[in-house]
Coordinates of C-alpha atoms and ligand atoms in Angstrom, one line a residue:
M23 CA 19.0 -24.1 -17.4
S24 CA 20.0 -25.1 -14.2
S25 CA 19.5 -24.0 -10.6
S26 CA 22.6 -25.2 -8.7
A27 CA 24.0 -22.4 -5.7
E28 CA 26.5 -22.8 -7.8
S29 CA 24.8 -21.5 -10.9
K30 CA 24.9 -18.5 -13.3
E31 CA 21.9 -19.5 -14.9
Y32 CA 18.2 -19.3 -13.9
D33 CA 15.0 -19.6 -15.8
V34 CA 13.9 -16.2 -13.3
I35 CA 16.3 -13.4 -11.5
V36 CA 13.9 -11.6 -8.9
I37 CA 16.1 -8.3 -7.9
G38 CA 14.9 -7.4 -4.3
A39 CA 13.3 -9.4 -1.2
G40 CA 10.8 -7.2 0.1
V41 CA 7.1 -7.4 0.0
I42 CA 6.7 -8.3 -3.4
G43 CA 10.3 -10.4 -4.2
P44 CA 9.5 -13.2 -1.9
C45 CA 6.0 -13.6 -3.4
I46 CA 7.1 -13.8 -6.9
A47 CA 10.4 -16.2 -6.0
T48 CA 7.4 -18.4 -4.7
A49 CA 5.0 -18.3 -7.9
M50 CA 7.2 -19.3 -9.9
A51 CA 9.6 -21.6 -7.4
R52 CA 6.1 -23.8 -7.2
Q53 CA 5.1 -23.2 -10.8
G54 CA 8.6 -25.3 -11.1
R55 CA 11.2 -22.6 -12.3
S56 CA 14.5 -22.2 -11.8
V57 CA 14.6 -19.5 -9.3
L58 CA 17.7 -16.8 -8.1
I59 CA 16.4 -14.2 -5.7
V60 CA 19.4 -11.7 -4.7
E61 CA 18.9 -8.6 -2.3
R62 CA 21.6 -6.5 -0.3
E63 CA 20.8 -6.9 3.0
W64 CA 18.9 -10.0 3.9
T65 CA 19.0 -8.4 7.8
K66 CA 15.5 -7.3 9.5
P67 CA 14.4 -4.0 7.7
N68 CA 14.1 -1.4 10.8
R69 CA 11.1 0.9 8.4
I70 CA 8.4 2.8 9.2
V71 CA 6.5 1.3 5.2
G72 CA 4.1 -1.3 4.7
E73 CA 2.8 -2.4 8.1
L74 CA -0.6 -2.7 7.3
L75 CA -2.7 -4.8 5.1
Q76 CA -5.8 -4.3 4.1
P77 CA -8.5 -7.6 3.4
S78 CA -7.7 -7.6 -0.2
G79 CA -3.8 -8.3 0.9
L80 CA -4.3 -10.7 2.2
K81 CA -7.1 -12.2 0.5
A82 CA -3.8 -12.2 -2.5
L83 CA -1.4 -13.8 0.3
K84 CA -3.8 -16.8 0.6
Q85 CA -4.2 -16.9 -2.9
L86 CA -0.4 -16.7 -3.0
G87 CA -0.3 -19.8 -0.6
M88 CA 2.2 -17.6 1.5
V89 CA -0.6 -16.0 4.5
Q90 CA 1.0 -17.7 7.3
A91 CA 3.2 -15.3 6.9
V92 CA 1.4 -12.5 9.8
N93 CA 1.5 -15.5 11.8
N94 CA 3.6 -16.0 14.9
I95 CA 4.6 -12.0 14.4
D96 CA 2.5 -10.4 17.5
A97 CA 0.4 -9.3 14.6
I98 CA -2.9 -7.3 15.4
H99 CA -6.3 -7.5 13.5
V100 CA -8.1 -4.5 12.2
D101 CA -12.0 -4.4 11.7
G102 CA -12.1 -0.9 10.1
Y103 CA -11.4 2.8 10.9
Y104 CA -11.7 5.1 13.3
I105 CA -12.1 9.1 11.7
G106 CA -11.8 12.0 13.7
F107 CA -12.3 15.0 13.0
Y108 CA -11.5 18.1 16.1
D109 CA -14.0 16.7 18.7
K110 CA -16.3 14.6 16.6
N111 CA -15.2 11.2 16.0
V112 CA -17.0 8.2 13.6
Y113 CA -16.0 4.4 13.1
V114 CA -16.1 2.3 9.3
T115 CA -15.6 -1.3 9.5
Y116 CA -15.3 -2.8 6.9
P117 CA -16.9 -4.5 4.3
E118 CA -19.1 -7.6 4.6
K119 CA -17.4 -11.6 3.6
S120 CA -20.0 -12.1 1.1
V121 CA -18.0 -8.7 -0.8
L122 CA -15.3 -11.8 -1.9
K123 CA -18.1 -13.8 -4.0
D124 CA -17.7 -10.7 -6.8
I125 CA -13.8 -11.0 -7.2
D126 CA -11.2 -13.3 -7.8
T127 CA -10.1 -16.1 -4.7
E128 CA -8.6 -18.7 -7.1
P129 CA -5.4 -19.6 -5.5
V130 CA -2.7 -19.2 -7.8
P131 CA -1.6 -22.1 -10.0
K132 CA 0.6 -24.8 -8.1
A133 CA 0.2 -22.6 -5.2
I134 CA -1.3 -24.9 -2.8
F135 CA 0.6 -28.2 -2.7
K136 CA -0.1 -29.6 1.1
G137 CA -3.6 -28.1 1.7
D138 CA -3.1 -25.4 4.5
E139 CA -1.2 -22.5 2.7
D140 CA -4.5 -20.3 2.5
K141 CA -4.9 -20.9 5.8
M142 CA -4.3 -19.0 8.5
V143 CA -3.7 -20.6 12.0
T144 CA -4.2 -19.1 15.8
D145 CA -1.6 -17.8 16.9
N146 CA -0.6 -15.6 20.5
T147 CA -2.7 -12.3 19.1
L148 CA -4.7 -14.1 15.7
D149 CA -7.1 -16.1 16.9
M150 CA -9.1 -17.7 14.1
K151 CA -12.6 -19.3 16.1
D152 CA -13.2 -15.3 16.0
W153 CA -12.1 -14.2 12.8
D154 CA -14.1 -17.2 11.6
N155 CA -17.4 -16.4 13.5
T156 CA -17.9 -12.4 12.3
S157 CA -19.6 -12.2 9.1
N158 CA -17.0 -9.2 8.1
V159 CA -13.7 -9.7 6.3
R160 CA -10.2 -8.2 8.2
G161 CA -6.9 -7.0 7.8
V162 CA -3.5 -7.0 9.3
A163 CA -0.8 -4.9 10.8
F164 CA 2.4 -5.6 12.2
H165 CA 5.7 -4.6 11.5
H166 CA 7.3 -4.7 9.0
G167 CA 10.2 -6.4 9.7
D168 CA 8.9 -9.3 10.4
F169 CA 6.6 -9.6 7.7
L170 CA 9.6 -9.4 4.5
M171 CA 11.4 -12.0 7.1
S172 CA 8.1 -15.0 7.7
L173 CA 7.8 -13.8 4.1
R174 CA 11.4 -14.5 3.1
K175 CA 11.5 -17.8 5.2
I176 CA 8.2 -19.3 3.0
C177 CA 10.1 -17.9 -0.8
L178 CA 14.0 -19.6 0.4
D179 CA 12.5 -22.8 1.8
E180 CA 11.4 -23.9 -1.1
P181 CA 14.0 -26.2 -3.3
N182 CA 13.8 -23.9 -6.8
V183 CA 14.8 -20.9 -4.8
T184 CA 18.6 -19.9 -4.6
K185 CA 19.4 -16.5 -2.3
L186 CA 21.8 -14.6 -3.0
E187 CA 23.2 -11.5 -0.8
G188 CA 24.3 -8.9 -2.4
T189 CA 23.4 -5.1 -5.4
V190 CA 22.2 -5.4 -8.6
I191 CA 24.5 -3.0 -10.4
S192 CA 23.3 -3.2 -13.7
L193 CA 20.9 -5.0 -16.4
L194 CA 22.7 -7.5 -18.6
K195 CA 21.7 -7.2 -22.6
D196 CA 21.5 -8.8 -25.9
G197 CA 20.2 -5.7 -28.2
N198 CA 17.6 -4.2 -25.7
K199 CA 16.7 -7.5 -24.2
V200 CA 17.4 -8.2 -20.6
I201 CA 19.0 -11.2 -20.5
G202 CA 20.5 -11.3 -16.6
V203 CA 22.1 -9.7 -13.7
K204 CA 25.2 -8.4 -12.8
V205 CA 25.9 -8.0 -8.7
A206 CA 28.4 -6.4 -6.8
D207 CA 31.3 -8.2 -6.5
K208 CA 29.5 -11.4 -7.5
G209 CA 29.6 -11.8 -11.1
E210 CA 27.3 -11.7 -13.9
F211 CA 24.0 -14.5 -13.4
R212 CA 22.0 -14.8 -16.6
S213 CA 17.9 -15.2 -17.1
R214 CA 14.8 -16.2 -19.2
I215 CA 13.3 -13.1 -17.5
T216 CA 13.9 -11.2 -14.8
I217 CA 11.3 -9.8 -12.5
S218 CA 12.6 -6.2 -10.9
C219 CA 11.4 -5.3 -7.3
D220 CA 13.3 -3.0 -6.1
G221 CA 11.4 -1.0 -4.6
I222 CA 10.4 2.9 -3.8
Y223 CA 14.2 4.0 -4.6
S224 CA 14.0 1.5 -7.6
K225 CA 17.1 1.7 -10.4
F226 CA 15.7 -0.7 -12.9
R227 CA 12.0 1.6 -13.7
K228 CA 13.6 3.3 -15.8
E229 CA 14.0 0.9 -18.3
L230 CA 10.8 1.8 -19.0
G231 CA 10.9 4.6 -20.3
A232 CA 13.4 7.7 -19.4
N233 CA 10.3 9.6 -17.4
N234 CA 9.3 7.2 -15.6
V235 CA 10.1 8.7 -12.5
P236 CA 8.1 9.0 -9.0
S237 CA 6.8 12.6 -8.1
V238 CA 7.6 13.5 -4.0
G239 CA 3.6 15.0 -2.9
S240 CA 4.5 14.7 0.6
Y241 CA 6.6 13.7 3.4
F242 CA 5.4 10.5 6.5
V243 CA 7.5 10.7 10.2
G244 CA 7.0 7.8 11.6
L245 CA 7.7 7.3 15.7
D246 CA 7.2 4.7 18.0
L247 CA 4.6 4.3 20.3
E248 CA 5.1 2.3 23.4
D249 CA 2.2 0.7 25.1
A250 CA -0.5 3.8 23.7
V251 CA -3.7 3.7 24.5
L252 CA -6.0 4.3 20.9
P253 CA -10.1 5.1 20.9
R254 CA -11.0 2.6 19.4
K255 CA -9.6 -1.1 19.9
N256 CA -8.6 -2.9 16.4
H257 CA -8.8 -0.1 13.7
G258 CA -7.0 2.3 12.6
H259 CA -6.9 5.8 12.9
V260 CA -6.9 8.6 10.5
L261 CA -6.7 11.8 12.8
L262 CA -8.3 15.2 11.4
G263 CA -7.7 18.5 12.2
K264 CA -5.4 21.6 11.2
M265 CA -2.4 20.1 10.8
A266 CA -2.1 17.1 8.0
P267 CA -3.0 14.3 8.0
V268 CA -2.5 11.6 10.8
L269 CA -2.4 8.0 10.9
V270 CA -1.9 6.0 14.1
Y271 CA -2.2 1.4 13.9
Q272 CA -1.3 -0.7 16.3
I273 CA 1.4 -3.5 15.0
S274 CA 1.8 -5.5 17.5
P275 CA 0.8 -5.7 21.6
H276 CA 3.4 -3.1 22.9
H277 CA 3.7 -1.0 19.9
T278 CA 1.9 1.7 17.8
R279 CA 2.6 3.0 14.6
I280 CA 2.4 7.2 14.3
L281 CA 2.5 8.1 11.1
C282 CA 2.0 12.7 10.6
A283 CA 2.3 14.3 7.0
I284 CA 4.2 17.0 6.0
R285 CA 2.6 19.4 4.0
S286 CA 5.4 19.5 2.3
Q287 CA 7.5 18.8 -1.4
K288 CA 10.9 18.5 0.9
L289 CA 11.7 16.8 4.8
P290 CA 11.5 20.5 6.8
K291 CA 14.7 20.6 9.1
R292 CA 14.8 18.0 12.3
E293 CA 14.5 20.3 14.7
Q294 CA 11.0 21.9 12.1
V295 CA 10.0 18.5 12.7
L296 CA 10.4 17.8 15.7
T297 CA 8.3 21.2 16.9
Y298 CA 6.1 20.8 14.3
L299 CA 5.2 17.5 16.3
K300 CA 5.8 19.0 20.1
D301 CA 3.1 22.2 18.7
E302 CA 1.1 21.3 15.9
V303 CA 0.3 17.2 16.2
L304 CA 0.8 16.7 19.9
P305 CA -2.1 18.8 21.3
Q306 CA -4.9 17.7 18.7
L307 CA -4.3 14.0 18.9
P308 CA -6.9 12.1 21.5
E309 CA -6.3 12.6 25.1
S310 CA -5.4 8.6 25.7
I311 CA -2.9 9.4 22.6
Q312 CA -0.8 12.0 24.5
P313 CA 1.2 10.3 26.6
S314 CA 2.5 7.3 24.3
F315 CA 3.6 10.2 22.6
M316 CA 4.5 13.0 24.1
K317 CA 6.9 10.0 25.9
A318 CA 8.0 8.9 21.7
L319 CA 9.3 12.9 21.4
E320 CA 10.9 12.9 24.8
S321 CA 13.5 10.6 23.9
D322 CA 17.3 10.7 23.8
D323 CA 17.4 8.4 20.9
Q324 CA 18.8 10.1 17.8
D325 CA 16.3 8.6 15.5
V326 CA 13.4 9.9 17.0
Y327 CA 11.9 9.4 13.9
K328 CA 12.2 8.3 10.7
S329 CA 10.5 10.0 7.5
M330 CA 10.1 9.2 4.4
P331 CA 9.0 10.5 0.9
N332 CA 5.2 10.6 -0.2
Q333 CA 5.8 8.8 -3.6
Y334 CA 3.3 8.4 -6.5
L335 CA 4.0 7.0 -10.7
V336 CA 1.5 5.1 -12.4
A337 CA 2.4 1.4 -13.8
K338 CA 4.1 1.6 -17.4
Q339 CA 3.2 -1.2 -19.6
N340 CA 6.0 -4.0 -18.9
K341 CA 7.6 -3.4 -22.7
I342 CA 11.1 -3.8 -23.0
P343 CA 12.0 -8.2 -23.1
G344 CA 13.1 -10.0 -20.7
L345 CA 12.0 -7.5 -18.3
I346 CA 8.8 -7.2 -16.1
C347 CA 8.8 -4.7 -13.0
L348 CA 6.5 -5.0 -10.0
G349 CA 6.1 -4.0 -7.0
D350 CA 7.5 -0.3 -5.9
S351 CA 9.2 -0.6 -8.7
L352 CA 6.2 -0.3 -11.0
N353 CA 3.7 1.9 -9.4
M354 CA 3.9 3.6 -6.7
R355 CA 0.2 5.9 -4.8
H356 CA 0.1 7.9 -1.4
P357 CA 0.6 5.7 1.7
L358 CA -2.1 7.2 3.8
T359 CA -4.8 4.5 2.7
G360 CA -2.1 1.5 3.3
G361 CA -2.5 -0.1 -0.3
G362 CA 0.8 -0.6 -1.9
M363 CA 1.4 -4.0 -0.7
T364 CA -2.3 -4.8 -1.6
V365 CA -2.0 -3.2 -5.2
G366 CA 2.0 -4.8 -5.7
L367 CA 0.3 -8.4 -4.1
N368 CA -2.7 -8.4 -6.4
D369 CA -0.2 -8.0 -9.2
T370 CA 1.7 -10.9 -7.9
V371 CA -1.0 -13.0 -8.3
L372 CA -1.9 -12.1 -11.3
M373 CA 1.0 -11.7 -13.2
A374 CA 1.9 -15.6 -12.0
K375 CA -1.7 -16.1 -12.9
I376 CA -0.7 -14.9 -16.3
L377 CA 2.5 -16.9 -16.9
S378 CA 1.2 -20.2 -14.9
D379 CA 0.1 -21.5 -18.8
L380 CA 4.2 -20.8 -20.0
S381 CA 7.0 -24.0 -20.8
N382 CA 10.1 -22.2 -18.5
E383 CA 11.2 -22.1 -22.3
E384 CA 8.1 -19.9 -23.5
L385 CA 9.5 -17.8 -20.6
S386 CA 12.4 -17.1 -23.2
D387 CA 10.3 -16.5 -25.8
D388 CA 9.6 -12.4 -26.3
G389 CA 6.2 -12.2 -28.5
V390 CA 4.7 -14.1 -26.3
I391 CA 6.2 -12.4 -22.8
L392 CA 4.8 -9.4 -24.6
E393 CA 1.6 -10.3 -24.7
K394 CA 0.7 -12.1 -21.5
M395 CA 2.1 -8.2 -19.9
L396 CA -0.4 -6.3 -22.2
Q397 CA -2.6 -8.4 -20.4
F398 CA -1.3 -7.6 -17.7
H399 CA -1.8 -3.6 -18.0
V400 CA -4.9 -4.3 -18.8
D401 CA -6.7 -6.8 -15.8
R402 CA -4.3 -4.8 -12.7
K403 CA -6.0 -1.8 -14.1
G404 CA -9.2 -2.3 -12.4
L405 CA -7.7 -2.1 -9.1
D406 CA -4.8 0.0 -9.5
T407 CA -7.5 2.7 -10.7
V408 CA -9.1 2.4 -7.5
I409 CA -6.1 2.3 -4.9
N410 CA -4.0 4.7 -6.2
T411 CA -6.6 7.7 -7.2
L412 CA -8.6 6.5 -3.7
S413 CA -5.2 7.7 -1.5
I414 CA -4.2 10.5 -3.6
A415 CA -7.9 11.6 -3.8
L416 CA -8.5 11.6 0.2
Y417 CA -5.2 12.8 1.0
S418 CA -5.9 16.3 -1.0
L419 CA -9.2 16.5 1.2
F420 CA -7.8 14.7 4.2
A421 CA -4.6 17.1 4.4
A422 CA -7.1 20.0 3.2
D423 CA -5.4 23.5 3.2
S424 CA -7.9 25.7 1.1
K425 CA -10.7 27.1 2.1
P426 CA -12.9 24.5 -1.3
L427 CA -10.8 21.9 0.2
S428 CA -11.3 22.5 4.4
L429 CA -15.5 21.9 2.6
L430 CA -14.8 18.5 1.2
Q431 CA -13.1 17.2 4.1
K432 CA -16.2 18.6 6.3
G433 CA -18.4 16.5 4.0
C434 CA -16.6 13.7 3.7
F435 CA -16.8 13.1 6.7
F436 CA -20.6 13.2 7.4
Y437 CA -20.7 11.9 4.4
F438 CA -19.0 8.8 6.7
H439 CA -21.6 9.4 9.9
R440 CA -24.4 8.7 7.5
G441 CA -24.0 5.2 7.2
G442 CA -25.4 2.3 4.9
E443 CA -24.1 3.0 1.8
C444 CA -22.6 5.9 2.8
V445 CA -19.9 3.6 4.5
S446 CA -19.5 0.5 2.7
G447 CA -19.3 2.2 -0.9
P448 CA -15.9 3.8 -0.2
V449 CA -14.2 1.1 3.1
G450 CA -14.7 -2.2 -0.2
L451 CA -13.1 0.9 -2.0
L452 CA -10.2 1.4 0.2
S453 CA -9.9 -2.4 0.8
G454 CA -9.0 -3.2 -2.4
L455 CA -12.1 -5.2 -1.9
I456 CA -14.7 -3.3 -4.6
P457 CA -12.3 -2.1 -7.9
K458 CA -14.2 -0.6 -9.8
P459 CA -13.3 2.8 -10.6
M460 CA -16.6 4.2 -11.6
V461 CA -17.8 3.1 -8.1
L462 CA -15.0 5.2 -6.7
F463 CA -16.7 8.0 -9.4
N464 CA -19.7 8.0 -7.9
H465 CA -19.1 7.9 -4.1
F466 CA -16.0 11.1 -4.2
F467 CA -19.1 13.1 -6.4
A468 CA -21.8 12.2 -4.0
V469 CA -19.3 13.3 -1.1
A470 CA -18.8 16.5 -3.4
F471 CA -22.6 17.2 -3.4
Y472 CA -23.4 16.5 -0.2
S473 CA -20.5 19.2 1.2
C474 CA -22.3 21.8 -0.4
Y475 CA -25.9 21.0 0.9
I476 CA -24.1 21.4 4.8
N477 CA -22.5 24.3 3.4
F478 CA -25.9 26.0 2.3
K479 CA -28.2 24.1 5.3
E480 CA -24.9 26.4 8.0
K481 CA -25.5 29.4 5.9
G482 CA -29.1 29.4 6.1
W483 CA -30.9 31.7 3.6
L484 CA -28.9 35.2 4.8
G485 CA -26.1 33.7 3.8
F486 CA -27.1 31.3 0.3
P487 CA -25.4 33.4 -2.0
I488 CA -22.2 33.0 -0.1
A489 CA -23.0 29.4 0.1
L490 CA -23.2 29.1 -3.8
W491 CA -20.6 30.9 -4.5
E492 CA -18.5 29.1 -2.0
N493 CA -19.9 25.8 -3.9
I494 CA -19.2 26.2 -7.5
V495 CA -15.3 26.3 -6.4
A496 CA -16.4 23.6 -4.2
L497 CA -17.5 21.2 -6.7
I498 CA -15.2 22.6 -9.2
T499 CA -12.1 21.8 -7.2
A500 CA -13.5 18.5 -6.8
A501 CA -13.3 17.9 -10.2
F502 CA -9.9 18.9 -10.2
V503 CA -8.4 16.5 -7.6
L504 CA -10.0 13.6 -9.2
L505 CA -10.5 13.5 -13.0
P506 CA -6.9 14.4 -14.1
N507 CA -5.3 11.3 -11.6
L508 CA -8.4 9.2 -12.3
F509 CA -7.8 9.7 -16.2
K510 CA -4.3 9.2 -15.7
E511 CA -4.4 5.8 -14.3
I512 CA -6.8 4.7 -16.6
F513 CA -5.6 5.8 -19.8
S514 CA -1.6 4.9 -19.3
Ligands
FAD605 C1 5.4 6.0 4.7 C2 5.0 4.6 4.4 C3 3.9 4.0 4.3 C4 3.8 2.9 4.5 N1 2.6 1.7 4.5 C5 2.0 0.9 3.9 C6 0.5 0.2 5.0 O1 0.6 0.2 5.8 N2 0.5 -0.4 4.3 C7 0.7 -1.5 2.7 O2 0.2 -2.3 2.1 N3 2.0 -0.5 2.0 C8 2.4 1.0 2.9 N4 3.5 1.0 1.9 C9 3.4 1.0 0.4 C10 4.6 -0.2 0.6 O3 5.5 0.0 1.6 C11 5.0 -1.3 -0.8 O4 4.2 -0.6 -1.5 C12 5.8 -1.8 -0.8 O5 6.7 -1.9 0.6 C13 6.9 -2.9 -1.5 O6 6.9 -4.1 -2.2 P1 8.8 -3.7 -2.6 O7 8.5 -5.1 -2.6 O8 7.7 -3.5 -4.1 O9 9.1 -3.1 -2.2 P2 10.7 -3.1 -1.1 O10 8.8 -3.9 0.6 O11 10.9 -1.5 -0.9 O12 11.5 -4.0 -0.9 C14 12.6 -4.0 -1.8 C15 13.4 -4.4 -1.8 O13 14.5 -4.7 -2.8 C16 16.2 -4.4 -2.6 N5 16.9 -3.9 -3.4 C17 16.4 -3.0 -4.2 N6 18.0 -2.5 -5.1 C18 17.7 -3.5 -4.9 C19 19.2 -3.7 -5.7 N7 20.1 -2.8 -6.6 N8 20.9 -5.1 -5.3 C20 19.1 -5.8 -4.9 N9 18.3 -5.5 -4.1 C21 17.6 -4.1 -4.3 C22 16.1 -3.6 -1.2 O14 16.8 -4.1 -0.2 C23 14.5 -4.4 -0.3 O15 14.3 -4.3 0.6 C24 3.9 2.5 2.6 C25 5.0 3.1 2.0 C26 5.0 4.3 2.5 C27 6.4 5.4 1.5

């Protein structure tokens, strides 16, 4: 198939140039495929999503030879998390670099061609000498729009990639096989494989099944803080208290993102949201953050905050010939743990590796591709199950809206206080570097039993019968929080 600008036939068509689209398009192009990437809006977006990349996401960008996308965008390195619980706090540092020995860090075939595409460089905000001298892995935070424009530039510099601005309105089909796309006002384009990376509001994921629709559990409202003073530099902040969880992380030298969860499946009216932020969130924030938060709230901009639904969607196996769903189009989880880009980028690495030994002609071979899709579905399970289940389970604990959940929330905080394996295990799971569901199971129930122990201790001998009853309810609640999601992820 040809790849000239006028051509209407390609080996691969990618729908969407968000985080994942440019990455899979680049990988395909470097493997010698002609690629058309269609995006409805190529200008820089201003969104509150995808701003903290976990260490495993950074590792995936290296494997894709695209890690320099985090350079020269004023990115801030992240060493771990500060967890605030009412007036107490604990630091949780990302695992040691040795954890990388146990996971796949091999580059995608043909992704590294000059030799330095997997290496970050020193720039205004990232110091590689300092980075190399630390013994622990790091993540990175940035303005989403800047990161996206960097990824898009790397992608569009590939000679095999053709860019098209337009909205894909439908898929072209031959029977049940997808053979290309129809783009509004631009016409029809054909391909051997169409990869749908159309994100959170994906129009095309329903091709995988009529019931393939996400559920909304809660909302995040996000504000931009100027020159906020955070309790712990270079750390993501998770703040727990009477309010639903609040996330805070610095995304450039002068800007900090604050995301406040709203415990509701429907977004309340603007006035209610502003009242909640003023009356319930503001007083619970660490004192050093309050002035910048107050200033952001007082802005007379209509857009004081932006909101996003927190959605959940278990991945379905790609079984439709000619179509692959990737990124949020395939699978979503709660953004509390900042795992969306990490799952999407690691899926991209896996997909590019799995397809790498196929000739361009073989991309049209449904039998071969469907076999590869089964392999992809099975091989991605470990990371996918850990990140997705953890995000839902942690949100349930951190947004605790019942007595048993509050008991587990407290136990979780004091579990981290123990340090050692009680920190390195959970943060290894969260950073995407321990893709083992069994480790998640063990730590989650260790937290549940530790919560019971704390409750017994606090209640003393006199309160033993009450504590016993509360602990039984807490353990049942823990099982209900973890197991259904864990099984759904493993057996989907
Ligand atoms: C509140 C919130 C905060 C988050 N924070 C983080 C975080 O800190 N870290 C993290 O790792 N993840 C985070 N995530 C998740 C992360 O943003 C997503 O996982 C990630 O953006 C998915 O990338 P994607 O390419 O699949 O989709 P997107 O980035 O959404 O890209 C989809 C692209 O497709 C285009 N498109 C859609 N339909 C069409 C069409 N019909 N034709 C042409 N183009 C189309 C869109 O314009 C868009 O550019 C967060 C999510 C939410 C909701």
